[in-house]
CSV table of C-alpha atoms in Angstrom, one decimal:
chain,number,residue,atom,x,y,z
A,1,MET,CA,0.0,0.0,0.0
A,2,LYS,CA,3.0,2.3,-0.3
A,3,LYS,CA,2.1,5.5,-2.2
A,4,LEU,CA,5.1,7.4,-3.4
A,5,LYS,CA,3.8,11.0,-3.3
A,6,HIS,CA,5.6,14.3,-3.1
A,7,LEU,CA,5.1,16.1,0.1
A,8,VAL,CA,3.1,18.8,-1.7
A,9,ILE,CA,0.4,16.2,-2.3
A,10,LEU,CA,0.1,15.7,1.4
A,11,LEU,CA,-0.5,19.4,1.9
A,12,LEU,CA,-3.1,19.4,-0.9
A,13,ALA,CA,-4.8,16.4,0.6
A,14,PHE,CA,-5.5,18.6,3.7
A,15,SER,CA,-6.4,21.7,1.8
A,16,THR,CA,-10.0,21.4,3.0
A,17,VAL,CA,-8.9,20.9,6.6
A,18,PHE,CA,-9.0,24.0,8.9
A,19,GLN,CA,-5.3,25.0,9.3
A,20,SER,CA,-4.6,26.4,12.7
A,21,CYS,CA,-3.2,25.4,16.1
A,22,THR,CA,-5.7,23.6,18.2
A,23,SER,CA,-6.4,25.1,21.6
A,24,SER,CA,-6.2,23.1,24.8
A,25,ASP,CA,-10.0,23.7,25.2
A,26,ASP,CA,-10.7,21.8,22.0
A,27,VAL,CA,-8.8,18.7,23.0
A,28,ALA,CA,-10.9,15.7,23.9
A,29,ASP,CA,-10.1,12.6,25.9
A,30,PRO,CA,-7.6,10.3,24.1
A,31,GLN,CA,-8.9,7.6,21.9
A,32,LYS,CA,-7.3,4.5,20.6
A,33,SER,CA,-5.4,5.1,17.3
A,34,THR,CA,-3.9,2.4,15.1
A,35,ALA,CA,-2.5,5.1,12.8
A,36,LEU,CA,-0.6,6.5,15.8
A,37,ARG,CA,1.2,3.1,16.3
A,38,ILE,CA,2.2,3.2,12.6
A,39,PHE,CA,3.6,6.7,13.0
A,40,LEU,CA,5.4,5.8,16.3
A,41,LYS,CA,6.9,2.8,14.6
A,42,GLU,CA,8.2,5.0,11.8
A,43,MET,CA,9.5,7.5,14.4
A,44,LYS,CA,11.4,4.8,16.4
A,45,SER,CA,13.0,3.5,13.2
A,46,ALA,CA,14.0,7.0,12.0
A,47,TYR,CA,15.6,7.9,15.3
A,48,ASN,CA,17.2,4.5,15.8
A,49,ILE,CA,15.4,4.7,19.2
A,50,THR,CA,17.7,2.3,21.0
A,51,GLY,CA,20.9,4.0,20.1
A,52,ARG,CA,20.1,7.6,19.2
A,53,THR,CA,22.1,10.6,20.5
A,54,SER,CA,20.9,14.1,21.3
A,55,ASN,CA,22.2,15.3,17.9
A,56,ASP,CA,20.1,12.9,15.9
A,57,ASP,CA,17.7,14.9,13.8
A,58,PRO,CA,16.3,12.7,11.0
A,59,GLU,CA,13.8,14.3,8.6
A,60,MET,CA,10.3,12.8,8.7
A,61,CYS,CA,7.4,13.5,6.5
A,62,PHE,CA,5.6,15.4,9.2
A,63,GLU,CA,6.0,16.0,13.0
A,64,PHE,CA,3.6,16.7,15.8
A,65,VAL,CA,2.9,20.2,17.1
A,66,TYR,CA,3.3,20.1,20.9
A,67,PRO,CA,1.9,19.8,23.6
A,68,LEU,CA,0.2,16.6,22.7
A,69,THR,CA,-2.0,14.4,24.9
A,70,LEU,CA,-1.4,10.6,24.5
A,71,ALA,CA,-2.7,7.6,26.3
A,72,TYR,CA,-1.2,4.3,27.4
A,73,ASN,CA,-2.8,0.9,26.8
A,74,ASP,CA,-3.8,0.8,30.5
A,75,GLY,CA,-5.9,4.0,30.0
A,76,THR,CA,-3.7,6.5,31.7
A,77,SER,CA,-2.9,9.7,29.9
A,78,VAL,CA,0.2,11.8,29.5
A,79,VAL,CA,0.7,15.3,28.2
A,80,VAL,CA,3.9,15.4,26.1
A,81,ALA,CA,5.6,18.8,26.0
A,82,ASP,CA,8.1,18.2,23.2
A,83,GLU,CA,9.7,15.7,20.9
A,84,ASN,CA,12.4,14.8,23.4
A,85,GLU,CA,9.7,13.8,25.9
A,86,LEU,CA,8.0,11.6,23.3
A,87,LEU,CA,11.3,9.9,22.3
A,88,SER,CA,11.9,9.2,26.0
A,89,ILE,CA,8.5,7.6,26.3
A,90,LEU,CA,9.1,5.5,23.3
A,91,GLU,CA,12.5,4.3,24.6
A,92,ASN,CA,10.7,3.0,27.7
A,93,GLU,CA,7.7,1.2,26.1
A,94,THR,CA,7.2,-2.4,26.9
A,95,SER,CA,4.7,-5.0,25.8
A,96,GLU,CA,2.8,-4.4,29.1
A,97,LEU,CA,2.8,-0.6,28.8
A,98,PHE,CA,2.9,1.2,25.5
A,99,ILE,CA,1.2,4.2,23.9
A,100,ASP,CA,-1.9,3.4,21.9
A,101,GLY,CA,-4.1,6.6,22.0
A,102,ILE,CA,-4.1,10.2,21.1
A,103,SER,CA,-6.4,13.2,21.7
A,104,PHE,CA,-8.1,14.6,18.6
A,105,PRO,CA,-7.8,17.2,17.2
A,106,PHE,CA,-4.1,17.7,17.0
A,107,ASP,CA,-1.8,19.6,14.6
A,108,ILE,CA,1.1,18.4,12.5
A,109,LEU,CA,3.8,20.3,10.5
A,110,VAL,CA,4.5,18.8,7.1
A,111,SER,CA,8.2,18.8,6.3
A,112,GLY,CA,9.1,22.0,4.4
A,113,SER,CA,6.0,23.9,5.6
A,114,THR,CA,5.4,26.2,8.5
A,115,VAL,CA,1.6,26.0,8.3
A,116,PRO,CA,0.1,23.7,10.9
A,117,VAL,CA,-2.4,21.1,9.6
A,118,THR,CA,-5.1,20.0,11.9
A,119,ILE,CA,-5.9,16.2,12.1
A,120,GLY,CA,-9.4,16.0,13.3
A,121,ASP,CA,-10.0,12.2,13.5
A,122,GLU,CA,-8.5,8.8,12.8
A,123,GLU,CA,-9.5,8.8,9.2
A,124,ALA,CA,-7.5,12.0,8.6
A,125,PHE,CA,-4.6,10.5,10.5
A,126,TRP,CA,-4.5,7.5,8.2
A,127,GLU,CA,-4.7,9.7,5.2
A,128,ALA,CA,-1.5,11.4,6.4
A,129,ILE,CA,0.2,8.0,7.0
A,130,GLU,CA,-0.7,6.8,3.5
A,131,SER,CA,0.5,10.0,1.8
A,132,CYS,CA,3.8,9.8,3.5
A,133,ASP,CA,4.9,6.3,2.2
A,134,MET,CA,5.1,4.9,5.8
A,135,ASP,CA,5.2,1.1,6.1
A,136,THR,CA,1.7,0.0,7.0
A,137,TYR,CA,0.4,-3.3,8.2
A,138,ASP,CA,-0.2,-4.3,4.6
A,139,ASP,CA,3.5,-3.6,3.8
A,140,SER,CA,4.8,-5.4,6.8
A,141,ILE,CA,2.9,-8.5,6.0
A,142,SER,CA,3.6,-8.4,2.3
A,143,GLU,CA,7.4,-8.1,2.9
A,144,ASN,CA,7.5,-10.6,5.7
A,145,ASP,CA,9.5,-13.8,5.0
A,146,CYS,CA,10.2,-15.2,8.5
A,147,PHE,CA,6.8,-16.2,9.9
A,148,THR,CA,3.4,-17.3,8.9
A,149,PHE,CA,0.0,-16.7,10.6
A,150,VAL,CA,-1.8,-19.5,12.4
A,151,TYR,CA,-5.3,-19.6,10.8
A,152,PRO,CA,-7.9,-18.6,11.4
A,153,PHE,CA,-7.3,-15.1,12.8
A,154,SER,CA,-9.2,-11.8,12.3
A,155,LEU,CA,-8.2,-8.4,11.1
A,156,VAL,CA,-9.9,-5.0,10.8
A,157,THR,CA,-10.0,-2.9,7.6
A,158,ASN,CA,-10.3,0.8,7.3
A,159,ASN,CA,-14.0,0.6,6.6
A,160,ASN,CA,-14.4,-0.9,10.1
A,161,GLN,CA,-15.1,-4.4,8.9
A,162,THR,CA,-13.7,-7.3,10.9
A,163,VAL,CA,-12.6,-10.0,8.4
A,164,VAL,CA,-11.9,-13.6,9.5
A,165,ILE,CA,-8.9,-14.9,7.6
A,166,THR,CA,-8.9,-18.7,7.2
A,167,SER,CA,-6.0,-19.3,4.8
A,168,GLU,CA,-2.9,-17.9,3.2
A,169,SER,CA,-4.9,-17.3,0.0
A,170,ALA,CA,-7.6,-15.4,1.8
A,171,LEU,CA,-4.9,-13.2,3.3
A,172,LEU,CA,-3.4,-12.6,-0.1
A,173,ASP,CA,-6.8,-11.6,-1.4
A,174,ILE,CA,-6.8,-8.8,1.2
A,175,LEU,CA,-3.3,-7.7,0.4
A,176,ASP,CA,-3.8,-7.9,-3.4
A,177,ASP,CA,-7.0,-5.9,-3.3
A,178,SER,CA,-7.0,-3.7,-6.4
A,179,ASN,CA,-8.8,-1.0,-4.4
A,180,ASP,CA,-6.0,1.1,-2.7
A,181,ASP,CA,-8.6,2.5,-0.4
A,182,ASN,CA,-9.1,-0.8,1.4
A,183,TYR,CA,-6.3,-1.7,3.8
A,184,ILE,CA,-5.6,-3.3,7.2
A,185,VAL,CA,-5.7,-0.9,10.2
A,186,ASP,CA,-5.8,-3.4,13.1
A,187,PHE,CA,-5.9,-7.0,14.3
A,188,VAL,CA,-8.1,-8.9,16.7
A,189,TYR,CA,-5.7,-9.9,19.5
A,190,PRO,CA,-4.4,-12.3,20.5
A,191,PHE,CA,-3.4,-14.3,17.4
A,192,SER,CA,-0.6,-16.7,16.8
A,193,VAL,CA,2.2,-17.0,14.3
A,194,LEU,CA,4.6,-19.8,13.4
A,195,ILE,CA,8.3,-18.8,13.5
A,196,ASN,CA,11.4,-21.0,13.7
A,197,ASN,CA,9.2,-24.1,14.1
A,198,GLU,CA,7.5,-22.6,17.1
A,199,THR,CA,4.0,-21.2,17.7
A,200,VAL,CA,4.2,-17.7,19.2
A,201,GLN,CA,1.2,-15.8,20.6
A,202,VAL,CA,1.0,-12.1,19.7
A,203,ASN,CA,-1.0,-10.2,22.3
A,204,ASN,CA,-1.0,-6.6,21.2
A,205,ALA,CA,0.2,-4.1,18.6
A,206,TYR,CA,3.5,-3.5,20.4
A,207,GLU,CA,4.4,-7.2,20.3
A,208,PHE,CA,3.5,-7.4,16.6
A,209,GLU,CA,5.8,-4.4,15.9
A,210,GLU,CA,8.6,-6.2,17.8
A,211,LEU,CA,8.0,-9.3,15.7
A,212,ILE,CA,8.1,-7.2,12.4
A,213,GLU,CA,11.3,-5.5,13.6
A,214,ASP,CA,13.0,-8.8,14.4
A,215,CYS,CA,11.9,-10.1,11.0
A,216,SER,CA,13.4,-7.1,9.1
A,217,SER,CA,16.9,-8.4,10.0
A,218,SER,CA,16.2,-11.9,8.8
A,219,ASN,CA,18.1,-13.2,5.7
A,220,CYS,CA,15.7,-15.5,4.0
A,221,PRO,CA,14.5,-14.1,0.7
A,222,CYS,CA,11.6,-16.2,-0.9
A,223,PRO,CA,9.8,-15.8,-4.2
A,224,ASP,CA,6.4,-14.0,-4.1
A,225,ILE,CA,4.4,-16.9,-5.4
A,226,TYR,CA,1.5,-18.9,-4.1
A,227,ALA,CA,2.4,-22.6,-4.2
A,228,PRO,CA,1.2,-23.6,-0.7
A,229,VAL,CA,2.7,-26.4,1.4
A,230,CYS,CA,1.5,-27.5,4.8
A,231,VAL,CA,2.9,-28.8,8.1
A,232,ASN,CA,1.3,-30.3,11.1
A,233,VAL,CA,2.0,-28.7,14.4
A,234,GLY,CA,0.3,-30.1,17.5
A,235,GLY,CA,-2.4,-31.7,15.5
A,236,GLU,CA,-3.2,-28.5,13.5
A,237,THR,CA,-2.4,-28.1,9.8
A,238,ILE,CA,-0.5,-24.9,9.1
A,239,GLU,CA,-0.3,-23.5,5.5
A,240,PHE,CA,2.7,-21.7,4.1
A,241,PRO,CA,2.5,-19.8,0.8
A,242,ASN,CA,5.4,-21.8,-0.6
A,243,ALA,CA,8.1,-24.3,0.4
A,244,CYS,CA,10.7,-21.5,0.8
A,245,THR,CA,8.8,-19.8,3.5
A,246,ALA,CA,8.1,-23.1,5.3
A,247,GLU,CA,11.8,-23.8,5.3
A,248,CYS,CA,12.6,-20.3,6.6
A,249,ALA,CA,10.3,-21.1,9.5
A,250,GLY,CA,12.5,-24.1,10.4
A,251,PHE,CA,10.7,-27.0,8.5
A,252,THR,CA,12.0,-29.3,5.9
A,253,ALA,CA,10.4,-31.2,3.0
A,254,ALA,CA,10.1,-34.2,5.3
A,255,ASP,CA,7.7,-32.2,7.5
A,256,PHE,CA,5.2,-31.3,4.6
A,257,VAL,CA,1.8,-32.9,4.8
A,258,ASP,CA,-1.3,-32.9,2.5
A,259,CYS,CA,-3.0,-29.5,2.8
A,260,GLY,CA,-6.3,-31.0,2.1
A,261,SER,CA,-9.2,-29.1,0.5
A,262,ASN,CA,-12.0,-26.9,1.8
A,263,SER,CA,-14.1,-27.5,-1.3
A,264,ASN,CA,-16.7,-30.2,-1.9
A,265,ASP,CA,-15.8,-33.8,-2.9
A,266,ASP,CA,-15.8,-33.0,-6.6
A,267,ASP,CA,-12.6,-31.6,-8.1
A,268,PHE,CA,-12.6,-28.2,-9.7
A,269,GLU,CA,-12.6,-29.5,-13.3
A,270,ASP,CA,-15.8,-31.5,-12.6
A,271,VAL,CA,-17.4,-28.5,-10.9
A,272,LEU,CA,-16.5,-26.3,-13.9
A,273,GLU,CA,-18.0,-28.8,-16.3
A,274,SER,CA,-21.2,-29.5,-14.5
A,275,CYS,CA,-22.1,-26.6,-12.2
A,276,LEU,CA,-20.0,-23.4,-12.3
A,277,ASN,CA,-20.1,-20.7,-15.0
A,278,ILE,CA,-17.4,-18.0,-15.0
A,279,SER,CA,-17.8,-14.7,-16.7
A,280,TYR,CA,-14.6,-14.3,-18.8
A,281,PRO,CA,-12.1,-12.8,-19.2
A,282,VAL,CA,-10.5,-13.4,-15.7
A,283,GLN,CA,-7.0,-13.2,-14.5
A,284,VAL,CA,-5.2,-16.0,-12.6
A,285,GLN,CA,-1.8,-16.4,-11.0
A,286,PHE,CA,0.2,-19.4,-12.1
A,287,ASN,CA,3.9,-20.2,-11.5
A,288,GLY,CA,4.6,-16.6,-10.4
A,289,ALA,CA,3.0,-14.9,-13.3
A,290,VAL,CA,-0.5,-13.4,-14.0
A,291,ALA,CA,-2.3,-14.6,-17.1
A,292,THR,CA,-5.6,-13.4,-18.7
A,293,VAL,CA,-8.0,-16.4,-19.3
A,294,GLN,CA,-10.7,-16.3,-21.9
A,295,ASN,CA,-12.4,-19.7,-21.5
A,296,ASP,CA,-12.7,-22.9,-19.4
A,297,SER,CA,-10.0,-24.8,-21.4
A,298,GLN,CA,-7.4,-22.1,-20.8
A,299,LEU,CA,-8.3,-21.9,-17.2
A,300,LEU,CA,-7.7,-25.6,-16.6
A,301,GLN,CA,-4.3,-25.3,-18.2
A,302,LEU,CA,-3.3,-22.7,-15.5
A,303,TYR,CA,-4.4,-24.7,-12.5
A,304,ASN,CA,-2.5,-27.2,-10.4
A,305,PRO,CA,-5.0,-29.1,-8.1
A,306,SER,CA,-2.1,-30.4,-5.9
A,307,GLN,CA,-1.3,-26.8,-4.9
A,308,ASN,CA,-4.7,-25.2,-4.5
A,309,PRO,CA,-8.3,-26.5,-4.5
A,310,ILE,CA,-9.3,-23.9,-7.1
A,311,PRO,CA,-7.3,-21.7,-9.6
A,312,ALA,CA,-5.6,-18.6,-8.0
A,313,PHE,CA,-7.9,-16.0,-9.4
A,314,ASN,CA,-7.3,-12.2,-9.2
A,315,TYR,CA,-10.6,-11.2,-7.5
A,316,PRO,CA,-13.3,-10.0,-7.8
A,317,ILE,CA,-14.8,-12.4,-10.4
A,318,VAL,CA,-18.4,-12.9,-11.5
A,319,VAL,CA,-19.9,-16.4,-11.6
A,320,SER,CA,-23.2,-18.1,-11.9
A,321,PHE,CA,-24.4,-21.7,-11.3
A,322,GLU,CA,-26.6,-24.2,-13.1
A,323,ASP,CA,-29.1,-24.4,-10.3
A,324,THR,CA,-29.7,-20.6,-10.4
A,325,PRO,CA,-29.0,-19.7,-14.1
A,326,ASN,CA,-30.6,-16.2,-13.8
A,327,ALA,CA,-28.5,-15.1,-10.8
A,328,THR,CA,-24.9,-13.8,-10.9
A,329,PHE,CA,-22.5,-13.5,-8.0
A,330,THR,CA,-19.6,-11.1,-7.6
A,331,VAL,CA,-17.0,-13.1,-5.6
A,332,ALA,CA,-14.4,-11.1,-3.6
A,333,ASN,CA,-12.0,-13.9,-2.6
A,334,GLN,CA,-11.3,-17.7,-2.7
A,335,ASN,CA,-13.2,-18.5,0.5
A,336,GLY,CA,-16.3,-16.8,-1.0
A,337,LEU,CA,-16.0,-18.9,-4.2
A,338,ILE,CA,-15.6,-22.1,-2.2
A,339,GLU,CA,-18.6,-21.4,-0.1
A,340,LEU,CA,-20.7,-20.7,-3.2
A,341,ILE,CA,-19.5,-24.0,-4.8
A,342,ASN,CA,-20.4,-25.9,-1.6
A,343,THR,CA,-23.8,-24.3,-1.7
A,344,HIS,CA,-24.7,-24.7,-5.4
A,345,CYS,CA,-22.8,-27.7,-6.5
A,346,ASN,CA,-23.7,-30.5,-4.1
């Protein structure tokens, strides 16, 4: 979700926002802000927070106008007088006590400008984050090559929808969404990840940031392809996007097991022949490339049933079924298609 934009665009993005310093009388109680955690993560990285000196002065896309009212995850508030106080707070964060809230409205100064911009709510804060090319949750997950999620887990998108993610392919559907306005803003904690052949529980945003930071130093480059393999851990089947990522997590080919299938007993070719109608053209991912498909025959040539129960479509796609020939369905992801097949093709 990185958006390489000139800083002038950020200023233009807020041209309709009232530009003035907020008064203390206007400041409300702090509210939880996932955008704040993204900004603080960027700030900690920019200032090399564990080894900075008083002379460090990295340039960021924007900075806060102080004083600023923040809140810890235990509900206590703190008024921050200046940047040095904020850096001191960040140096002393732990997984038990960390900043996760801010009082709206507050002001920022965009680099190169002396005109304060007022951020009135969480949506505006996220707009600033997006416009500044900061690493978001989408970026962190897409670039991760050292752990895999234990499914199912749930995440929250910017439109305030909680989405249950049941497989690697479902997660890729979220990350590959062609709509840049749809992105991950939070997770439902706790969830677990598999790393170095161990299951690790992630309890909050701070722990997830620490996990991402640890992964950034890993040296295990893997291809960005979906050719899933599975392992069995404690009786639970865990899916990896490909063999490389599984091996990076500490497994070998001897650990791989059958991933199974969430679809019905018929294989996809039978379903396509007897039940499912697809509105072509569609795009599918196969062997690391994306191909445009015009008919059933071409589709079956770009599909490996040993790797995935159905072809790796680029969603959304439009389908219909023999039992409801006058109805069409716009399908947003693989799980949705499998559910429709199970409903209409039994």
